[in-house]
Amino acid sequence: MPLPNVLTTSRTLRRLSQRLSRPSLYVYLTLAMSALGLLMGHQLSQSAGMTQLTAVAGERLELYAASLEAELARHAYLPSLIAIDADVRTLLDAPDDREMSARVTRKLAAIGVRSGARQLLILAPDGRLLADSQGQTGQAAPELVRALLDGAGHYFAKDARTGSSTDFVQLHALRRQGRLIGVVVVRINLAPLEATWADLGLRSQSEKLLVLDEQDVVIMSSVPGWRYRTLGAVDADRLARLQATERYGSQALQSLGIERESLAQVDASLLPVPGDGNALSTASTRLLAQQRSVPPLGLRLVTLSDPAEVWRQARYAAWGGAAFGASLGLLALYLASRRRALQQLFQAKTELQLAHGQLEKLVDERTAELRSTNAELKRQIAQRLRAEDELVQAGKLAVLGQMSAGISHELNQPLTALRALSRNTQLLQQGGRHETVAENLRTIDAMVERMSLITRQLKSFARKAESAAAAPVSLAAAVRNVLLLLEHRIRAEKVKLRIEVSESLRVNCDPNRLEQVLLNLCANAMDAMQGSGDERELAVSTEPGGQRVRVRVADTGSGIAPALMSRLFEPFFTTKPAGQGLGLGLVISSKIVHEFGGSLLALPGEVGMVFEFDLELAKHV
């Protein structure tokens, strides 16, 4: 290196050392560290405090929701219990029978005392009171009549007598042959639960609770002054719609001062809330808002928590952070020197090279791990696909096993007839009655053809399906093949068929898998109708729509309880007696339909159940 360059570098280092030794620079760096400590202490403390406040408020919000759902679930059995009562059914058949009305009224009063329900009612379809646990007569309350007209199953309404609490009203429609014959009404008083919330809010001084219905009206609150106030402005049109429901009493509904749009966009964030006297803390009008939806009830639970304590702790932490930053800055500046700076420079260079080598090694190791993981994932996917194929085949064999007795009977009858006809033919041939012999041979040929058709269909259905591209399949032919396998059960159980499938309808799918889905659904439908009386009807229909067609399989069985609907497609879940079902039919059928690009749905029908799935229509060639 030339001598002038060496001298220039030396002078530069000397000037830098002189600048680092100036006291004024120490002061500036110390102030900067203090400001940084102040900011970081405040931010970290506030973030931790808000996280803790959010967690606590979230737990209490879940507690509020759980207590509300538990209170309502405690009385959920009452409508069904009252609906199956023989006296209630007799009263609905003879609504003008005063003696029976008085008897049912006494029974409702006893049930209400034991269950804790406020009021139990039996209504005629026109809203007339047939029986009331409180002994009232005449016409039902206006909000009940409105709910009947709207077809509501439950709603929250203000107590018309006291005007100070909220009742939860359940409506259970009673139908006979699809016709409404009456309504069971259960009214539950939620004032004790609301009082518990208010007491908890006063003792904790941390959050306020609002329960909003589908109209964004506060129906319950830990702050009594907020009850029956609304989110957003209340104009004349909205006020008219709210009052038309007859649920909020005759008082004028006022706005709470919180916009619906701002609350809808909030997810555990600070929300400006107007003060309301003693309702909120006067320390701040910005509260931490959290909400939770209760979809079955159409409600939203909102908590508003006061973060004043969090902000006070954040101020204390900010001063502590500033002191720590100042101490750290002074210590760092005191230890700074030119020699240490040069040593750190060389050390940083060495560490950078070492880190670079370690990074390359780590990248190679991670690449090898990813390759190994990818190979293992591919192996697991292949195992899962094989297991699913074996599960589908097991479902087929299980269905064939359940039908084995009927199929054996279906084949034994023609075999017995063939034996008798063959012996008879020998005798006729010896007697020279050749025309009768020819007729017997034709009958034998027809029976053999029928047995061959059954065995071919069984062989085709039991064959393990191979992966193949979808091809146009006649939906009507698939239905006929399935009904052929079930023909013995259809005759033996006297099931009426209603097939509404066009012969020209073609769908893109595997015919063997399609027949398995139809067989599972039809067999389940016939199992469901075994105890449903003499009127047994199995219906298979279609409804084209655009590029797809919807296939429906309906029965007239006893249906499935609503509580079990969500578990129908769980593996090994079955409503059949032990030993009569594996609980895999619907699971396998749902998977096959999903592979066809559709979805299998279970819907309650007017009588029995309806299973439907959609398939892609084949293009006309």
Coordinates of C-alpha atoms in Angstrom, one line a residue:
M1 CA 0.0 0.0 0.0
P2 CA 1.4 3.5 -0.9
L3 CA 2.6 5.6 2.0
P4 CA 0.0 8.4 1.4
N5 CA -2.9 6.0 1.8
V6 CA -1.5 4.6 5.0
L7 CA -1.3 8.1 6.4
T8 CA -4.8 9.0 5.3
T9 CA -6.2 5.9 7.0
S10 CA -4.3 6.7 10.2
R11 CA -5.6 10.2 10.4
T12 CA -9.2 9.1 9.8
L13 CA -9.0 6.6 12.7
R14 CA -7.5 9.3 14.9
R15 CA -10.3 11.8 14.2
L16 CA -12.9 9.0 14.8
S17 CA -11.4 8.2 18.2
Q18 CA -11.4 11.9 19.2
R19 CA -15.1 12.2 18.3
L20 CA -16.0 9.1 20.3
S21 CA -14.3 10.6 23.3
R22 CA -16.3 13.8 23.4
P23 CA -18.7 14.1 26.5
S24 CA -21.5 15.6 24.4
L25 CA -21.7 12.4 22.4
Y26 CA -22.2 10.4 25.6
V27 CA -25.1 12.7 26.6
Y28 CA -26.8 12.3 23.2
L29 CA -26.5 8.5 23.2
T30 CA -27.7 8.3 26.8
L31 CA -30.8 10.4 25.9
A32 CA -31.5 8.2 22.9
M33 CA -31.2 5.0 25.0
S34 CA -33.6 6.6 27.6
A35 CA -36.1 7.4 24.9
L36 CA -35.9 3.9 23.5
G37 CA -36.3 2.3 26.9
L38 CA -39.3 4.6 27.6
L39 CA -41.0 3.6 24.3
M40 CA -40.2 -0.1 24.6
G41 CA -41.2 -0.4 28.2
H42 CA -44.6 1.3 27.5
Q43 CA -45.3 -0.8 24.4
L44 CA -44.2 -4.2 25.9
S45 CA -46.2 -3.6 29.1
Q46 CA -49.2 -2.4 27.3
S47 CA -49.1 -5.3 24.8
A48 CA -48.7 -7.9 27.7
G49 CA -51.5 -6.2 29.7
M50 CA -53.9 -6.1 26.7
T51 CA -53.1 -9.7 25.9
Q52 CA -53.9 -10.7 29.5
L53 CA -57.0 -8.6 29.6
T54 CA -58.1 -10.1 26.3
A55 CA -57.6 -13.6 27.6
V56 CA -59.4 -13.0 30.8
A57 CA -62.3 -11.2 29.0
G58 CA -62.4 -14.0 26.5
E59 CA -62.7 -16.6 29.2
R60 CA -65.5 -14.7 30.9
L61 CA -67.2 -14.3 27.6
E62 CA -67.1 -18.0 27.1
L63 CA -68.4 -18.4 30.7
Y64 CA -71.3 -16.1 30.0
A65 CA -72.1 -17.9 26.7
A66 CA -71.9 -21.3 28.5
S67 CA -74.1 -20.2 31.3
L68 CA -76.7 -18.9 28.9
E69 CA -76.7 -22.0 26.8
A70 CA -76.8 -24.2 29.9
E71 CA -79.8 -22.3 31.3
L72 CA -81.7 -22.7 28.0
A73 CA -80.6 -26.4 27.5
R74 CA -81.9 -27.1 31.0
H75 CA -85.5 -26.5 29.7
A76 CA -85.0 -27.8 26.1
Y77 CA -86.7 -31.1 26.9
L78 CA -90.0 -29.5 28.0
P79 CA -91.7 -28.9 24.6
S80 CA -91.1 -32.5 23.5
L81 CA -92.2 -33.8 26.9
I82 CA -95.4 -31.9 26.8
A83 CA -96.0 -32.7 23.1
I84 CA -96.1 -36.5 23.8
D85 CA -98.6 -36.2 26.7
A86 CA -101.8 -38.1 26.0
D87 CA -104.0 -35.4 27.6
V88 CA -102.4 -32.7 25.4
R89 CA -103.1 -34.8 22.3
T90 CA -106.7 -35.3 23.4
L91 CA -107.1 -31.6 24.0
L92 CA -105.8 -30.8 20.5
D93 CA -108.4 -33.2 19.1
A94 CA -111.2 -31.6 21.1
P95 CA -110.1 -27.9 21.7
D96 CA -113.5 -26.9 23.1
D97 CA -113.5 -29.5 25.8
R98 CA -113.3 -27.3 29.0
E99 CA -112.9 -30.2 31.4
M100 CA -109.9 -31.5 29.4
S101 CA -108.5 -27.9 29.2
A102 CA -108.7 -27.6 33.0
R103 CA -107.0 -30.9 33.4
V104 CA -104.1 -30.0 31.0
T105 CA -103.9 -26.6 32.8
R106 CA -103.3 -28.3 36.1
K107 CA -100.7 -30.6 34.6
L108 CA -98.9 -27.7 33.0
A109 CA -98.9 -25.8 36.3
A110 CA -97.3 -28.9 38.0
I111 CA -94.7 -29.2 35.3
G112 CA -93.9 -25.5 35.5
V113 CA -93.4 -25.7 39.3
R114 CA -91.0 -28.7 39.0
S115 CA -89.0 -27.4 36.0
G116 CA -88.8 -23.7 37.1
A117 CA -90.3 -22.4 33.8
R118 CA -92.3 -19.2 34.0
Q119 CA -95.2 -20.2 31.8
L120 CA -96.3 -23.2 29.8
L121 CA -99.0 -22.8 27.1
I122 CA -100.9 -24.9 24.6
L123 CA -102.1 -22.8 21.6
A124 CA -104.5 -23.6 18.8
P125 CA -103.3 -22.9 15.2
D126 CA -105.2 -19.6 15.3
G127 CA -103.4 -18.4 18.4
R128 CA -106.2 -19.2 20.9
L129 CA -105.2 -20.3 24.4
L130 CA -106.2 -23.9 25.0
A131 CA -104.3 -24.3 28.3
D132 CA -102.1 -22.1 30.4
S133 CA -100.1 -23.0 33.5
Q134 CA -101.0 -19.6 34.9
G135 CA -104.8 -20.1 34.3
Q136 CA -105.2 -17.4 31.7
T137 CA -107.7 -17.7 28.8
G138 CA -108.6 -16.0 25.6
Q139 CA -106.1 -15.0 22.9
A140 CA -102.3 -15.4 23.2
A141 CA -100.0 -12.4 23.6
P142 CA -99.4 -10.3 20.4
E143 CA -95.7 -11.3 20.2
L144 CA -96.8 -15.0 20.3
V145 CA -99.2 -14.5 17.4
R146 CA -96.6 -12.7 15.5
A147 CA -94.1 -15.5 16.1
L148 CA -96.7 -18.1 14.9
L149 CA -97.2 -16.1 11.7
D150 CA -93.5 -15.8 11.1
G151 CA -92.9 -19.5 11.8
A152 CA -90.3 -18.8 14.5
G153 CA -89.0 -21.6 16.7
H154 CA -87.8 -19.5 19.5
Y155 CA -87.3 -15.8 20.4
F156 CA -86.5 -13.4 23.2
A157 CA -89.2 -11.0 24.3
K158 CA -89.8 -8.4 27.1
D159 CA -92.0 -9.5 29.9
A160 CA -95.4 -7.9 29.1
R161 CA -96.5 -7.9 32.7
T162 CA -93.5 -6.5 34.6
G163 CA -91.7 -4.8 31.7
S164 CA -88.4 -5.2 33.4
S165 CA -86.9 -8.6 32.4
T166 CA -86.3 -10.8 29.3
D167 CA -88.0 -14.1 28.7
F168 CA -86.9 -16.8 26.3
V169 CA -89.8 -18.3 24.5
Q170 CA -89.7 -21.8 22.8
L171 CA -92.4 -22.8 20.3
H172 CA -92.9 -26.4 19.4
A173 CA -95.3 -27.0 16.5
L174 CA -97.4 -30.2 16.7
R175 CA -98.3 -31.6 13.3
R176 CA -100.4 -34.6 12.2
Q177 CA -100.1 -35.8 8.6
G178 CA -98.4 -32.5 7.7
R179 CA -101.2 -30.3 9.2
L180 CA -100.5 -28.0 12.1
I181 CA -102.8 -29.0 15.0
G182 CA -101.3 -26.9 17.9
V183 CA -98.3 -25.3 19.4
V184 CA -96.5 -25.9 22.7
V185 CA -95.1 -22.7 24.2
V186 CA -92.5 -22.6 27.0
R187 CA -91.6 -19.3 28.5
I188 CA -88.4 -19.1 30.6
N189 CA -87.5 -16.2 32.8
L190 CA -83.8 -15.1 32.4
A191 CA -83.9 -12.4 35.0
P192 CA -82.0 -14.5 37.6
L193 CA -79.2 -15.2 35.1
E194 CA -79.1 -11.5 34.2
A195 CA -78.9 -10.5 37.9
T196 CA -75.9 -12.9 38.3
W197 CA -74.1 -11.2 35.4
A198 CA -74.8 -7.8 36.8
D199 CA -73.5 -8.8 40.2
L200 CA -70.3 -10.3 38.6
G201 CA -69.8 -7.1 36.7
L202 CA -70.1 -4.9 39.8
R203 CA -67.7 -7.0 41.8
S204 CA -65.1 -7.4 39.0
Q205 CA -65.3 -3.8 37.7
S206 CA -63.6 -5.1 34.6
E207 CA -66.1 -5.8 31.9
K208 CA -69.7 -5.0 30.9
L209 CA -71.8 -7.6 29.1
L210 CA -74.3 -7.0 26.2
V211 CA -76.5 -9.7 24.6
L212 CA -77.7 -8.6 21.2
D213 CA -80.5 -10.4 19.2
E214 CA -80.7 -10.6 15.4
Q215 CA -82.1 -7.0 15.3
D216 CA -79.1 -5.6 17.1
V217 CA -81.2 -4.8 20.2
V218 CA -79.7 -5.3 23.7
I219 CA -82.0 -7.9 25.2
M220 CA -79.8 -8.6 28.3
S221 CA -77.0 -6.7 29.9
S222 CA -75.0 -6.5 33.1
V223 CA -75.8 -2.8 33.0
P224 CA -79.6 -2.4 33.5
G225 CA -79.6 1.0 31.8
W226 CA -78.5 -0.5 28.5
R227 CA -81.3 -3.0 28.2
Y228 CA -83.5 -2.6 25.1
R229 CA -81.2 -0.1 23.5
T230 CA -80.0 -0.6 20.0
L231 CA -76.8 -0.4 18.1
G232 CA -76.7 2.4 15.5
A233 CA -79.2 5.1 14.9
V234 CA -83.0 4.4 15.3
D235 CA -84.8 6.0 12.4
A236 CA -88.5 5.9 11.9
D237 CA -88.4 2.8 9.6
R238 CA -86.3 0.8 11.9
L239 CA -88.3 1.7 14.9
A240 CA -91.5 0.6 13.1
R241 CA -89.9 -2.7 12.2
L242 CA -88.8 -3.3 15.7
Q243 CA -92.1 -2.4 17.3
A244 CA -94.0 -4.6 14.7
T245 CA -92.4 -7.7 16.3
E246 CA -94.2 -6.9 19.6
R247 CA -91.1 -8.2 21.5
Y248 CA -89.8 -5.1 23.1
G249 CA -92.8 -3.6 24.9
S250 CA -94.3 -0.2 24.3
Q251 CA -91.3 1.9 25.3
A252 CA -89.4 4.0 22.7
L253 CA -86.2 2.2 21.7
Q254 CA -83.1 4.4 21.9
S255 CA -79.6 4.1 20.5
L256 CA -76.8 3.0 22.8
G257 CA -74.4 5.2 20.9
I258 CA -72.3 2.5 19.4
E259 CA -72.3 2.1 15.6
R260 CA -73.1 -1.4 14.2
E261 CA -70.4 -1.1 11.6
S262 CA -67.7 -0.3 14.1
L263 CA -68.6 -3.3 16.3
A264 CA -68.8 -5.6 13.4
Q265 CA -65.2 -4.8 12.5
V266 CA -63.9 -5.2 16.0
D267 CA -62.0 -8.3 17.1
A268 CA -60.6 -7.7 20.6
S269 CA -59.7 -4.1 19.8
L270 CA -60.3 -0.7 21.5
L271 CA -63.7 0.7 20.7
P272 CA -64.8 4.3 21.6
V273 CA -68.0 4.0 23.7
P274 CA -70.0 7.0 25.0
G275 CA -70.2 7.4 28.8
D276 CA -73.4 6.6 30.6
G277 CA -73.3 7.9 34.1
N278 CA -72.4 5.1 36.5
A279 CA -72.5 2.5 33.8
L280 CA -68.9 2.9 32.7
S281 CA -65.7 4.0 34.4
T282 CA -65.0 7.7 34.0
A283 CA -61.3 7.1 33.5
S284 CA -61.7 6.3 29.8
T285 CA -64.4 5.9 27.1
R286 CA -62.2 3.6 25.0
L287 CA -63.0 0.0 26.0
L288 CA -61.7 -3.4 24.8
A289 CA -64.6 -5.0 22.9
Q290 CA -64.9 -8.8 22.3
Q291 CA -67.8 -10.6 20.9
R292 CA -69.0 -14.2 20.4
S293 CA -71.8 -15.5 18.3
V294 CA -74.4 -18.1 19.4
P295 CA -75.7 -19.3 16.0
P296 CA -78.5 -21.6 17.2
L297 CA -80.0 -18.7 19.2
G298 CA -79.2 -16.0 16.7
L299 CA -77.4 -14.0 19.4
R300 CA -74.2 -12.1 19.9
L301 CA -72.5 -11.7 23.3
V302 CA -70.3 -8.6 23.6
T303 CA -68.0 -7.7 26.5
L304 CA -66.6 -4.2 27.0
S305 CA -63.5 -4.2 29.3
D306 CA -61.9 -1.1 30.8
P307 CA -58.2 -1.0 30.1
A308 CA -57.4 1.8 32.6
E309 CA -55.4 -0.5 34.8
V310 CA -53.3 -1.7 31.9
W311 CA -52.5 1.8 30.8
R312 CA -51.4 2.8 34.4
Q313 CA -49.1 -0.2 34.6
A314 CA -47.8 0.7 31.1
R315 CA -46.8 4.2 32.4
Y316 CA -44.9 2.7 35.3
A317 CA -43.1 0.3 33.0
A318 CA -42.2 3.2 30.7
W319 CA -40.4 5.1 33.4
G320 CA -38.6 1.9 34.4
G321 CA -37.6 1.3 30.8
A322 CA -36.3 4.8 30.5
A323 CA -34.1 4.4 33.6
F324 CA -32.9 1.0 32.4
G325 CA -32.1 2.5 28.9
A326 CA -30.2 5.4 30.4
S327 CA -28.1 3.0 32.6
L328 CA -27.4 0.8 29.6
G329 CA -26.5 3.7 27.4
L330 CA -24.0 5.1 29.9
L331 CA -22.5 1.7 30.4
A332 CA -22.1 1.0 26.7
L333 CA -20.6 4.4 26.1
Y334 CA -18.2 4.1 29.0
L335 CA -16.8 0.8 27.7
A336 CA -16.6 2.0 24.1
S337 CA -13.1 2.6 22.8
R338 CA -11.1 2.4 19.6
R339 CA -9.4 -0.9 20.5
R340 CA -12.7 -2.6 21.4
A341 CA -14.3 -1.2 18.2
L342 CA -11.5 -2.7 16.1
Q343 CA -11.6 -6.0 17.9
Q344 CA -15.4 -6.2 17.4
L345 CA -14.9 -5.4 13.8
F346 CA -12.5 -8.3 13.2
Q347 CA -14.6 -10.6 15.4
A348 CA -17.7 -9.7 13.5
K349 CA -16.0 -10.6 10.2
T350 CA -14.9 -13.9 11.6
E351 CA -18.3 -14.7 13.0
L352 CA -19.9 -13.8 9.7
Q353 CA -17.8 -16.2 7.9
L354 CA -18.5 -18.9 10.5
A355 CA -22.2 -18.2 10.4
H356 CA -22.1 -18.4 6.6
G357 CA -20.6 -21.9 6.8
Q358 CA -23.0 -23.0 9.5
L359 CA -25.9 -21.6 7.4
E360 CA -24.9 -23.6 4.4
K361 CA -24.6 -26.8 6.5
L362 CA -28.0 -26.1 8.1
V363 CA -29.6 -25.6 4.7
D364 CA -28.1 -28.9 3.5
E365 CA -29.4 -30.7 6.6
R366 CA -32.9 -29.1 6.3
T367 CA -33.0 -30.1 2.6
A368 CA -32.3 -33.7 3.5
E369 CA -34.9 -33.7 6.2
L370 CA -37.5 -32.2 3.8
R371 CA -36.8 -34.9 1.3
S372 CA -37.1 -37.6 3.9
T373 CA -40.3 -36.0 5.2
N374 CA -41.7 -35.7 1.6
A375 CA -41.0 -39.4 0.9
E376 CA -42.7 -40.5 4.2
L377 CA -45.7 -38.3 3.4
K378 CA -46.0 -39.9 -0.1
R379 CA -45.8 -43.4 1.6
Q380 CA -48.5 -42.4 4.1
I381 CA -50.8 -41.1 1.4
A382 CA -50.4 -44.3 -0.6
Q383 CA -51.2 -46.3 2.5
R384 CA -54.3 -44.2 3.1
L385 CA -55.5 -44.6 -0.4
R386 CA -55.1 -48.4 -0.2
A387 CA -56.9 -48.4 3.2
E388 CA -59.8 -46.3 1.7
D389 CA -60.1 -48.8 -1.2
E390 CA -60.2 -51.7 1.2
L391 CA -62.9 -49.8 3.3
V392 CA -65.0 -49.4 0.2
Q393 CA -64.7 -53.0 -0.7
A394 CA -65.5 -54.0 2.9
G395 CA -68.7 -51.9 2.7
K396 CA -69.7 -53.7 -0.4
L397 CA -69.2 -57.1 1.1
A398 CA -71.0 -56.0 4.3
V399 CA -74.1 -55.0 2.2
L400 CA -73.9 -58.3 0.3
G401 CA -73.7 -60.2 3.6
Q402 CA -76.8 -58.4 4.9
M403 CA -78.7 -59.4 1.7
S404 CA -77.4 -62.9 1.5
A405 CA -80.5 -64.5 3.1
G406 CA -82.8 -62.7 0.6
I407 CA -80.6 -63.6 -2.4
S408 CA -80.4 -67.2 -1.3
H409 CA -84.2 -67.3 -1.2
E410 CA -84.4 -65.6 -4.6
L411 CA -82.2 -68.3 -6.1
N412 CA -83.8 -71.3 -4.2
Q413 CA -87.2 -70.7 -5.6
P414 CA -86.2 -71.0 -9.3
L415 CA -84.0 -74.0 -8.4
T416 CA -86.9 -75.8 -6.8
A417 CA -89.1 -75.0 -9.8
L418 CA -86.3 -76.1 -12.2
R419 CA -86.1 -79.5 -10.4
A420 CA -89.8 -80.0 -10.6
L421 CA -90.0 -78.9 -14.3
S422 CA -87.1 -81.1 -15.3
R423 CA -88.7 -84.2 -13.8
N424 CA -92.1 -83.3 -15.3
T425 CA -90.5 -82.9 -18.7
Q426 CA -89.0 -86.4 -18.6
L427 CA -92.4 -87.8 -17.9
L428 CA -94.0 -85.7 -20.6
Q429 CA -91.4 -86.7 -23.1
Q430 CA -92.1 -90.4 -22.4
G431 CA -95.8 -89.8 -22.9
G432 CA -95.1 -88.1 -26.3
R433 CA -96.5 -84.7 -25.2
H434 CA -93.9 -82.7 -27.1
E435 CA -95.7 -79.3 -27.1
T436 CA -95.9 -79.4 -23.3
V437 CA -92.2 -80.4 -23.2
A438 CA -91.3 -77.4 -25.3
E439 CA -93.3 -75.1 -23.1
N440 CA -91.5 -76.5 -20.0
L441 CA -88.2 -76.0 -21.7
R442 CA -89.0 -72.3 -22.4
T443 CA -90.0 -71.8 -18.8
I444 CA -86.7 -73.4 -17.7
D445 CA -84.8 -71.1 -20.0
A446 CA -86.5 -68.0 -18.6
M447 CA -85.7 -69.1 -15.0
V448 CA -82.1 -69.8 -15.8
E449 CA -81.8 -66.4 -17.5
R450 CA -83.3 -64.7 -14.4
M451 CA -80.8 -66.5 -12.1
S452 CA -78.0 -65.6 -14.4
L453 CA -79.0 -61.9 -14.3
I454 CA -79.0 -61.9 -10.5
T455 CA -75.6 -63.6 -10.3
R456 CA -74.1 -61.3 -12.9
Q457 CA -75.3 -58.3 -11.0
L458 CA -73.9 -59.7 -7.7
K459 CA -70.5 -60.4 -9.4
S460 CA -70.4 -56.9 -10.9
F461 CA -71.3 -55.3 -7.6
A462 CA -68.8 -57.4 -5.5
R463 CA -65.9 -56.8 -7.9
K464 CA -63.3 -54.5 -6.5
A465 CA -63.5 -51.2 -8.3
E466 CA -60.4 -50.1 -10.2
S467 CA -59.4 -46.5 -10.9
A468 CA -61.0 -45.5 -14.2
A469 CA -62.0 -42.4 -15.9
A470 CA -65.6 -41.3 -15.6
A471 CA -67.9 -42.3 -18.5
P472 CA -71.5 -41.7 -19.4
V473 CA -73.7 -44.0 -17.3
S474 CA -77.5 -44.5 -17.5
L475 CA -78.9 -43.5 -14.2
A476 CA -82.1 -45.4 -14.8
A477 CA -80.2 -48.6 -15.5
A478 CA -78.2 -48.2 -12.3
V479 CA -81.4 -47.8 -10.3
R480 CA -82.9 -51.0 -12.0
N481 CA -79.8 -53.0 -11.1
V482 CA -80.0 -51.9 -7.5
L483 CA -83.7 -52.7 -7.3
L484 CA -83.0 -56.1 -8.8
L485 CA -80.7 -56.9 -5.8
L486 CA -83.3 -55.7 -3.4
E487 CA -86.3 -57.3 -5.2
H488 CA -86.8 -60.0 -2.6
R489 CA -86.9 -57.5 0.3
I490 CA -89.2 -55.2 -1.7
R491 CA -91.7 -58.0 -2.2
A492 CA -91.4 -59.5 1.3
E493 CA -91.7 -56.1 3.1
K494 CA -94.4 -54.9 0.8
V495 CA -92.6 -51.7 -0.1
K496 CA -94.2 -49.4 -2.7
L497 CA -91.8 -48.0 -5.3
R498 CA -92.0 -44.6 -6.9
I499 CA -89.2 -44.2 -9.5
E500 CA -89.0 -40.9 -11.3
V501 CA -85.8 -41.3 -13.3
S502 CA -85.7 -40.5 -17.1
E503 CA -84.3 -43.2 -19.3
S504 CA -82.4 -40.6 -21.3
L505 CA -80.5 -39.3 -18.3
R506 CA -76.8 -39.9 -18.5
V507 CA -74.2 -39.0 -15.8
N508 CA -70.4 -39.0 -15.7
C509 CA -69.2 -41.5 -13.1
D510 CA -68.1 -45.1 -12.3
P511 CA -71.3 -47.3 -12.7
N512 CA -70.1 -49.8 -10.1
R513 CA -69.5 -47.1 -7.4
L514 CA -72.8 -45.3 -8.4
E515 CA -74.7 -48.5 -7.8
Q516 CA -73.0 -49.0 -4.4
V517 CA -74.1 -45.5 -3.3
L518 CA -77.7 -46.2 -4.5
L519 CA -77.7 -49.6 -2.8
N520 CA -76.5 -48.2 0.5
L521 CA -79.2 -45.5 0.5
C522 CA -82.0 -47.7 -0.6
A523 CA -81.1 -50.5 1.9
N524 CA -80.9 -47.9 4.7
A525 CA -84.3 -46.5 3.6
M526 CA -85.9 -50.0 3.8
D527 CA -84.3 -50.6 7.2
A528 CA -85.8 -47.3 8.4
M529 CA -89.3 -48.3 7.2
Q530 CA -89.4 -51.7 9.0
G531 CA -91.4 -50.4 11.9
S532 CA -93.4 -47.6 10.2
G533 CA -96.7 -49.4 9.6
D534 CA -98.3 -50.6 6.3
E535 CA -97.6 -47.4 4.3
R536 CA -94.0 -48.0 3.1
E537 CA -92.8 -46.1 0.1
L538 CA -89.3 -45.9 -1.4
A539 CA -89.0 -43.0 -3.8
V540 CA -86.0 -42.3 -6.2
S541 CA -86.3 -39.1 -8.2
T542 CA -84.1 -36.6 -10.0
E543 CA -84.0 -32.9 -10.4
P544 CA -81.7 -31.5 -13.2
G545 CA -80.2 -28.1 -12.7
G546 CA -77.6 -26.7 -15.2
Q547 CA -74.7 -29.0 -15.8
R548 CA -75.6 -31.3 -12.8
V549 CA -78.5 -33.4 -11.7
R550 CA -79.6 -33.9 -8.1
V551 CA -80.6 -37.5 -7.1
R552 CA -83.0 -38.0 -4.2
V553 CA -83.7 -41.2 -2.2
A554 CA -86.7 -40.7 0.2
D555 CA -88.5 -43.0 2.5
T556 CA -91.6 -43.0 4.8
G557 CA -89.8 -44.3 7.9
S558 CA -89.6 -42.9 11.4
G559 CA -86.8 -40.4 10.5
I560 CA -83.8 -39.6 12.6
A561 CA -83.7 -37.5 15.8
P562 CA -82.3 -34.0 15.3
A563 CA -79.6 -34.6 17.9
L564 CA -78.2 -37.4 15.8
M565 CA -78.2 -35.6 12.4
S566 CA -74.7 -34.2 12.9
R567 CA -73.3 -37.7 13.5
L568 CA -74.7 -39.5 10.5
F569 CA -71.5 -39.4 8.5
E570 CA -69.2 -40.4 11.4
P571 CA -67.4 -43.7 10.8
F572 CA -69.0 -46.7 12.7
F573 CA -71.9 -44.6 13.9
T574 CA -75.3 -46.4 13.3
T575 CA -78.8 -46.2 14.5
K576 CA -79.5 -49.8 13.8
P577 CA -79.5 -52.5 16.5
A578 CA -76.2 -54.2 17.4
G579 CA -75.1 -56.7 14.7
Q580 CA -77.2 -55.2 11.9
G581 CA -74.9 -52.5 10.7
L582 CA -71.2 -51.5 10.6
G583 CA -71.8 -47.7 10.4
L584 CA -69.8 -47.4 7.3
G585 CA -72.4 -47.2 4.5
L586 CA -73.0 -43.5 4.6
V587 CA -69.3 -42.7 5.2
I588 CA -68.3 -44.8 2.1
S589 CA -71.2 -43.3 0.1
S590 CA -70.2 -39.7 1.0
K591 CA -66.6 -40.4 0.0
I592 CA -67.7 -41.9 -3.4
V593 CA -70.0 -38.9 -4.1
H594 CA -67.1 -36.5 -3.2
E595 CA -64.9 -38.3 -5.7
F596 CA -67.6 -37.7 -8.3
G597 CA -67.4 -34.0 -7.6
G598 CA -70.6 -33.8 -5.5
S599 CA -71.8 -33.9 -1.9
L600 CA -74.1 -36.2 0.0
L601 CA -76.7 -34.5 2.2
A602 CA -79.2 -35.9 4.8
L603 CA -82.4 -33.8 5.1
P604 CA -85.5 -34.4 7.2
G605 CA -88.5 -34.9 4.9
E606 CA -92.2 -34.4 5.6
V607 CA -92.3 -38.1 6.5
G608 CA -89.1 -40.0 7.0
M609 CA -85.7 -38.9 5.7
V610 CA -84.4 -37.7 2.3
F611 CA -80.8 -38.4 1.2
E612 CA -79.7 -36.4 -1.9
F613 CA -76.5 -36.0 -3.9
D614 CA -75.5 -34.3 -7.2
L615 CA -73.8 -35.7 -10.3
E616 CA -72.3 -34.2 -13.4
L617 CA -74.5 -34.6 -16.5
A618 CA -72.9 -36.3 -19.5
K619 CA -72.7 -34.2 -22.6
H620 CA -74.8 -35.4 -25.5
V621 CA -72.7 -36.9 -28.3

